[in-house]
């Protein structure tokens, strides 16, 4: 999991800077903002998918007993995993 974090930074600063420039531009370009927002959203989706993949790999390493404990413990948080 640490490796996945290092390979892909949590936030692409240049994308945030681009969005900032669009927001503070003299003339608002809705299409450009939409395109930038979509690009940033797709990057977030890619990060979430990668983390889910890593969590699944970790889960599969657990013994059946450990998996049962994990399921029982996470059922109290509606399946949310930190």
N, CA, C and O atoms as a GROMACS GRO file, in nm:
protein
  328
    1UNK      N    1   0.083  -0.118   0.000
    1UNK     CA    2   0.000   0.000   0.000
    1UNK      C    3   0.088   0.125   0.000
    1UNK      O    4   0.056   0.223  -0.068
    2UNK      N    5   0.196   0.123   0.075
    2UNK     CA    6   0.287   0.238   0.076
    2UNK      C    7   0.341   0.265  -0.064
    2UNK      O    8   0.354   0.380  -0.105
    3UNK      N    9   0.372   0.157  -0.136
    3UNK     CA   10   0.426   0.173  -0.271
    3UNK      C   11   0.324   0.242  -0.360
    3UNK      O   12   0.360   0.330  -0.439
    4UNK      N   13   0.198   0.204  -0.350
    4UNK     CA   14   0.094   0.266  -0.431
    4UNK      C   15   0.083   0.415  -0.400
    4UNK      O   16   0.059   0.496  -0.490
    5UNK      N   17   0.100   0.451  -0.275
    5UNK     CA   18   0.093   0.592  -0.236
    5UNK      C   19   0.208   0.672  -0.295
    5UNK      O   20   0.192   0.788  -0.334
    6UNK      N   21   0.326   0.609  -0.300
    6UNK     CA   22   0.442   0.680  -0.352
    6UNK      C   23   0.440   0.692  -0.503
    6UNK      O   24   0.492   0.790  -0.559
    7UNK      N   25   0.382   0.596  -0.570
    7UNK     CA   26   0.378   0.598  -0.715
    7UNK      C   27   0.284   0.704  -0.768
    7UNK      O   28   0.310   0.762  -0.874
    8UNK      N   29   0.177   0.731  -0.698
    8UNK     CA   30   0.078   0.826  -0.746
    8UNK      C   31   0.047   0.926  -0.634
    8UNK      O   32  -0.018   0.890  -0.536
    9UNK      N   33   0.093   1.050  -0.649
    9UNK     CA   34   0.067   1.148  -0.543
    9UNK      C   35  -0.083   1.170  -0.525
    9UNK      O   36  -0.159   1.157  -0.621
   10UNK      N   37  -0.126   1.204  -0.402
   10UNK     CA   38  -0.269   1.218  -0.375
   10UNK      C   39  -0.335   1.329  -0.455
   10UNK      O   40  -0.452   1.320  -0.489
   11UNK      N   41  -0.260   1.434  -0.485
   11UNK     CA   42  -0.318   1.546  -0.560
   11UNK      C   43  -0.214   1.594  -0.661
   11UNK      O   44  -0.097   1.612  -0.628
   12UNK      N   45  -0.259   1.613  -0.782
   12UNK     CA   46  -0.171   1.666  -0.886
   12UNK      C   47  -0.175   1.818  -0.875
   12UNK      O   48  -0.273   1.882  -0.914
   13UNK      N   49  -0.069   1.875  -0.823
   13UNK     CA   50  -0.064   2.019  -0.796
   13UNK      C   51  -0.083   2.099  -0.925
   13UNK      O   52  -0.149   2.203  -0.924
   14UNK      N   53  -0.025   2.053  -1.033
   14UNK     CA   54  -0.039   2.129  -1.158
   14UNK      C   55  -0.184   2.134  -1.205
   14UNK      O   56  -0.227   2.232  -1.265
   15UNK      N   57  -0.260   2.028  -1.177
   15UNK     CA   58  -0.402   2.028  -1.213
   15UNK      C   59  -0.480   2.128  -1.127
   15UNK      O   60  -0.570   2.195  -1.176
   16UNK      N   61  -0.444   2.136  -0.999
   16UNK     CA   62  -0.507   2.236  -0.911
   16UNK      C   63  -0.473   2.377  -0.956
   16UNK      O   64  -0.558   2.467  -0.954
   17UNK      N   65  -0.348   2.397  -0.996
   17UNK     CA   66  -0.307   2.529  -1.044
   17UNK      C   67  -0.383   2.566  -1.171
   17UNK      O   68  -0.424   2.681  -1.189
   18UNK      N   69  -0.401   2.469  -1.259
   18UNK     CA   70  -0.477   2.494  -1.381
   18UNK      C   71  -0.620   2.535  -1.347
   18UNK      O   72  -0.673   2.630  -1.405
   19UNK      N   73  -0.681   2.463  -1.254
   19UNK     CA   74  -0.817   2.497  -1.214
   19UNK      C   75  -0.821   2.637  -1.153
   19UNK      O   76  -0.913   2.714  -1.179
   20UNK      N   77  -0.723   2.669  -1.072
   20UNK     CA   78  -0.717   2.802  -1.011
   20UNK      C   79  -0.709   2.910  -1.118
   20UNK      O   80  -0.778   3.012  -1.109
   21UNK      N   81  -0.626   2.888  -1.219
   21UNK     CA   82  -0.615   2.986  -1.328
   21UNK      C   83  -0.749   3.001  -1.401
   21UNK      O   84  -0.787   3.112  -1.438
   22UNK      N   85  -0.819   2.891  -1.421
   22UNK     CA   86  -0.949   2.898  -1.488
   22UNK      C   87  -1.051   2.975  -1.404
   22UNK      O   88  -1.130   3.053  -1.456
   23UNK      N   89  -1.048   2.951  -1.273
   23UNK     CA   90  -1.144   3.017  -1.183
   23UNK      C   91  -1.116   3.166  -1.174
   23UNK      O   92  -1.208   3.247  -1.162
   24UNK      N   93  -0.989   3.203  -1.179
   24UNK     CA   94  -0.954   3.344  -1.163
   24UNK      C   95  -0.934   3.417  -1.296
   24UNK      O   96  -0.887   3.531  -1.297
   25UNK      N   97  -0.968   3.353  -1.406
   25UNK     CA   98  -0.952   3.415  -1.538
   25UNK      C   99  -1.047   3.533  -1.555
   25UNK      O  100  -1.153   3.539  -1.494
   26UNK      N  101  -1.006   3.625  -1.638
   26UNK     CA  102  -1.089   3.743  -1.667
   26UNK      C  103  -1.222   3.701  -1.727
   26UNK      O  104  -1.327   3.753  -1.690
   27UNK      N  105  -1.218   3.607  -1.820
   27UNK     CA  106  -1.339   3.555  -1.884
   27UNK      C  107  -1.357   3.408  -1.846
   27UNK      O  108  -1.268   3.326  -1.867
   28UNK      N  109  -1.472   3.377  -1.789
   28UNK     CA  110  -1.500   3.240  -1.745
   28UNK      C  111  -1.527   3.151  -1.865
   28UNK      O  112  -1.612   3.183  -1.949
   29UNK      N  113  -1.454   3.039  -1.873
   29UNK     CA  114  -1.470   2.942  -1.982
   29UNK      C  115  -1.527   2.813  -1.922
   29UNK      O  116  -1.453   2.728  -1.874
   30UNK      N  117  -1.659   2.801  -1.928
   30UNK     CA  118  -1.725   2.686  -1.866
   30UNK      C  119  -1.676   2.554  -1.924
   30UNK      O  120  -1.656   2.458  -1.850
   31UNK      N  121  -1.657   2.548  -2.054
   31UNK     CA  122  -1.611   2.423  -2.116
   31UNK      C  123  -1.473   2.383  -2.066
   31UNK      O  124  -1.447   2.265  -2.042
   32UNK      N  125  -1.384   2.480  -2.050
   32UNK     CA  126  -1.250   2.451  -1.999
   32UNK      C  127  -1.257   2.404  -1.854
   32UNK      O  128  -1.186   2.311  -1.816
   33UNK      N  129  -1.342   2.467  -1.775
   33UNK     CA  130  -1.357   2.426  -1.634
   33UNK      C  131  -1.414   2.285  -1.627
   33UNK      O  132  -1.368   2.203  -1.548
   34UNK      N  133  -1.515   2.258  -1.709
   34UNK     CA  134  -1.573   2.123  -1.710
   34UNK      C  135  -1.468   2.018  -1.750
   34UNK      O  136  -1.459   1.912  -1.689
   35UNK      N  137  -1.390   2.050  -1.852
   35UNK     CA  138  -1.286   1.956  -1.897
   35UNK      C  139  -1.183   1.934  -1.787
   35UNK      O  140  -1.140   1.820  -1.764
   36UNK      N  141  -1.143   2.041  -1.721
   36UNK     CA  142  -1.044   2.029  -1.613
   36UNK      C  143  -1.102   1.951  -1.495
   36UNK      O  144  -1.035   1.866  -1.438
   37UNK      N  145  -1.226   1.980  -1.460
   37UNK     CA  146  -1.291   1.909  -1.349
   37UNK      C  147  -1.303   1.761  -1.381
   37UNK      O  148  -1.282   1.676  -1.295
   38UNK      N  149  -1.337   1.730  -1.505
   38UNK     CA  150  -1.348   1.589  -1.545
   38UNK      C  151  -1.213   1.520  -1.539
   38UNK      O  152  -1.203   1.406  -1.494
   39UNK      N  153  -1.109   1.588  -1.583
   39UNK     CA  154  -0.974   1.531  -1.577
   39UNK      C  155  -0.935   1.502  -1.432
   39UNK      O  156  -0.882   1.396  -1.401
   40UNK      N  157  -0.962   1.598  -1.344
   40UNK     CA  158  -0.928   1.580  -1.203
   40UNK      C  159  -1.011   1.468  -1.140
   40UNK      O  160  -0.960   1.391  -1.059
   41UNK      N  161  -1.138   1.459  -1.178
   41UNK     CA  162  -1.224   1.353  -1.126
   41UNK      C  163  -1.175   1.217  -1.172
   41UNK      O  164  -1.175   1.121  -1.094
   42UNK      N  165  -1.134   1.207  -1.297
   42UNK     CA  166  -1.083   1.080  -1.348
   42UNK      C  167  -0.956   1.037  -1.276
   42UNK      O  168  -0.935   0.919  -1.252
   43UNK      N  169  -0.871   1.134  -1.242
   43UNK     CA  170  -0.750   1.102  -1.166
   43UNK      C  171  -0.788   1.052  -1.027
   43UNK      O  172  -0.725   0.958  -0.976
   44UNK      N  173  -0.887   1.112  -0.965
   44UNK     CA  174  -0.934   1.068  -0.833
   44UNK      C  175  -0.990   0.927  -0.842
   44UNK      O  176  -0.964   0.844  -0.754
   45UNK      N  177  -1.065   0.899  -0.946
   45UNK     CA  178  -1.120   0.764  -0.965
   45UNK      C  179  -1.007   0.664  -0.978
   45UNK      O  180  -1.013   0.556  -0.918
   46UNK      N  181  -0.906   0.697  -1.055
   46UNK     CA  182  -0.792   0.606  -1.073
   46UNK      C  183  -0.724   0.578  -0.940
   46UNK      O  184  -0.684   0.465  -0.913
   47UNK      N  185  -0.709   0.683  -0.855
   47UNK     CA  186  -0.648   0.662  -0.723
   47UNK      C  187  -0.734   0.571  -0.637
   47UNK      O  188  -0.682   0.483  -0.568
   48UNK      N  189  -0.866   0.592  -0.640
   48UNK     CA  190  -0.955   0.510  -0.559
   48UNK      C  191  -0.955   0.365  -0.605
   48UNK      O  192  -0.956   0.273  -0.522
   49UNK      N  193  -0.952   0.343  -0.735
   49UNK     CA  194  -0.948   0.206  -0.788
   49UNK      C  195  -0.818   0.138  -0.745
   49UNK      O  196  -0.819   0.022  -0.705
   50UNK      N  197  -0.707   0.209  -0.754
   50UNK     CA  198  -0.578   0.152  -0.714
   50UNK      C  199  -0.578   0.116  -0.566
   50UNK      O  200  -0.529   0.009  -0.528
   51UNK      N  201  -0.633   0.202  -0.483
   51UNK     CA  202  -0.638   0.172  -0.339
   51UNK      C  203  -0.730   0.054  -0.312
   51UNK      O  204  -0.699  -0.029  -0.226
   52UNK      N  205  -0.841   0.044  -0.382
   52UNK     CA  206  -0.931  -0.070  -0.364
   52UNK      C  207  -0.861  -0.198  -0.405
   52UNK      O  208  -0.878  -0.302  -0.340
   53UNK      N  209  -0.783  -0.192  -0.510
   53UNK     CA  210  -0.708  -0.309  -0.557
   53UNK      C  211  -0.608  -0.354  -0.450
   53UNK      O  212  -0.597  -0.473  -0.421
   54UNK      N  213  -0.537  -0.258  -0.392
   54UNK     CA  214  -0.439  -0.290  -0.287
   54UNK      C  215  -0.510  -0.348  -0.165
   54UNK      O  216  -0.463  -0.446  -0.107
   55UNK      N  217  -0.622  -0.289  -0.127
   55UNK     CA  218  -0.696  -0.340  -0.011
   55UNK      C  219  -0.746  -0.482  -0.036
   55UNK      O  220  -0.746  -0.565   0.055
   56UNK      N  221  -0.789  -0.509  -0.159
   56UNK     CA  222  -0.834  -0.644  -0.192
   56UNK      C  223  -0.718  -0.743  -0.184
   56UNK      O  224  -0.736  -0.854  -0.135
   57UNK      N  225  -0.601  -0.703  -0.230
   57UNK     CA  226  -0.484  -0.789  -0.221
   57UNK      C  227  -0.451  -0.818  -0.075
   57UNK      O  228  -0.416  -0.931  -0.039
   58UNK      N  229  -0.461  -0.716   0.009
   58UNK     CA  230  -0.434  -0.736   0.152
   58UNK      C  231  -0.538  -0.828   0.214
   58UNK      O  232  -0.505  -0.916   0.294
   59UNK      N  233  -0.664  -0.809   0.177
   59UNK     CA  234  -0.772  -0.892   0.230
   59UNK      C  235  -0.751  -1.038   0.194
   59UNK      O  236  -0.772  -1.127   0.277
   60UNK      N  237  -0.709  -1.063   0.071
   60UNK     CA  238  -0.689  -1.202   0.026
   60UNK      C  239  -0.573  -1.269   0.098
   60UNK      O  240  -0.563  -1.392   0.096
   61UNK      N  241  -0.485  -1.192   0.160
   61UNK     CA  242  -0.375  -1.249   0.236
   61UNK      C  243  -0.420  -1.300   0.373
   61UNK      O  244  -0.351  -1.380   0.437
   62UNK      N  245  -0.536  -1.254   0.418
   62UNK     CA  246  -0.587  -1.295   0.549
   62UNK      C  247  -0.634  -1.440   0.546
   62UNK      O  248  -0.678  -1.492   0.443
   63UNK      N  249  -0.624  -1.504   0.661
   63UNK     CA  250  -0.680  -1.639   0.674
   63UNK      C  251  -0.832  -1.627   0.676
   63UNK      O  252  -0.885  -1.517   0.698
   64UNK      N  253  -0.905  -1.738   0.654
   64UNK     CA  254  -1.051  -1.730   0.661
   64UNK      C  255  -1.100  -1.675   0.796
   64UNK      O  256  -1.199  -1.602   0.800
   65UNK      N  257  -1.032  -1.711   0.903
   65UNK     CA  258  -1.071  -1.661   1.034
   65UNK      C  259  -1.050  -1.509   1.043
   65UNK      O  260  -1.135  -1.437   1.095
   66UNK      N  261  -0.939  -1.462   0.991
   66UNK     CA  262  -0.912  -1.318   0.991
   66UNK      C  263  -1.011  -1.244   0.902
   66UNK      O  264  -1.054  -1.133   0.935
   67UNK      N  265  -1.047  -1.305   0.790
   67UNK     CA  266  -1.146  -1.244   0.702
   67UNK      C  267  -1.280  -1.232   0.773
   67UNK      O  268  -1.350  -1.131   0.758
   68UNK      N  269  -1.317  -1.334   0.851
   68UNK     CA  270  -1.443  -1.330   0.925
   68UNK      C  271  -1.441  -1.216   1.027
   68UNK      O  272  -1.539  -1.143   1.041
   69UNK      N  273  -1.329  -1.202   1.098
   69UNK     CA  274  -1.316  -1.093   1.196
   69UNK      C  275  -1.324  -0.959   1.123
   69UNK      O  276  -1.393  -0.867   1.169
   70UNK      N  277  -1.256  -0.948   1.013
   70UNK     CA  278  -1.258  -0.823   0.936
   70UNK      C  279  -1.399  -0.788   0.893
   70UNK      O  280  -1.443  -0.674   0.907
   71UNK      N  281  -1.471  -0.886   0.840
   71UNK     CA  282  -1.609  -0.862   0.797
   71UNK      C  283  -1.697  -0.820   0.914
   71UNK      O  284  -1.779  -0.730   0.902
   72UNK      N  285  -1.679  -0.888   1.027
   72UNK     CA  286  -1.759  -0.855   1.145
   72UNK      C  287  -1.727  -0.714   1.193
   72UNK      O  288  -1.818  -0.637   1.225
   73UNK      N  289  -1.600  -0.680   1.198
   73UNK     CA  290  -1.559  -0.547   1.246
   73UNK      C  291  -1.604  -0.436   1.150
   73UNK      O  292  -1.646  -0.329   1.195
   74UNK      N  293  -1.595  -0.460   1.021
   74UNK     CA  294  -1.632  -0.354   0.926
   74UNK      C  295  -1.782  -0.346   0.906
   74UNK      O  296  -1.832  -0.245   0.856
   75UNK      N  297  -1.855  -0.449   0.944
   75UNK     CA  298  -2.001  -0.442   0.930
   75UNK      C  299  -2.059  -0.336   1.023
   75UNK      O  300  -2.168  -0.284   0.997
   76UNK      N  301  -1.989  -0.305   1.132
   76UNK     CA  302  -2.038  -0.202   1.224
   76UNK      C  303  -2.016  -0.062   1.168
   76UNK      O  304  -2.075   0.035   1.216
   77UNK      N  305  -1.931  -0.051   1.065
   77UNK     CA  306  -1.907   0.079   1.001
   77UNK      C  307  -1.967   0.081   0.861
   77UNK      O  308  -1.926   0.160   0.776
   78UNK      N  309  -2.065  -0.006   0.838
   78UNK     CA  310  -2.131  -0.015   0.708
   78UNK      C  311  -2.033  -0.046   0.596
   78UNK      O  312  -2.052  -0.001   0.483
   79UNK      N  313  -1.929  -0.122   0.628
   79UNK     CA  314  -1.834  -0.163   0.525
   79UNK      C  315  -1.729  -0.060   0.491
   79UNK      O  316  -1.644  -0.085   0.406
   80UNK      N  317  -1.732   0.054   0.557
   80UNK     CA  318  -1.632   0.157   0.528
   80UNK      C  319  -1.498   0.114   0.584
   80UNK      O  320  -1.488   0.069   0.698
   81UNK      N  321  -1.396   0.128   0.503
   81UNK     CA  322  -1.262   0.093   0.545
   81UNK      C  323  -1.176   0.217   0.535
   81UNK      O  324  -1.171   0.284   0.432
   82UNK      N  325  -1.108   0.247   0.644
   82UNK     CA  326  -1.023   0.367   0.645
   82UNK      C  327  -0.893   0.341   0.574
   82UNK      O  328  -0.809   0.431   0.564
   0.00000   0.00000   0.00000
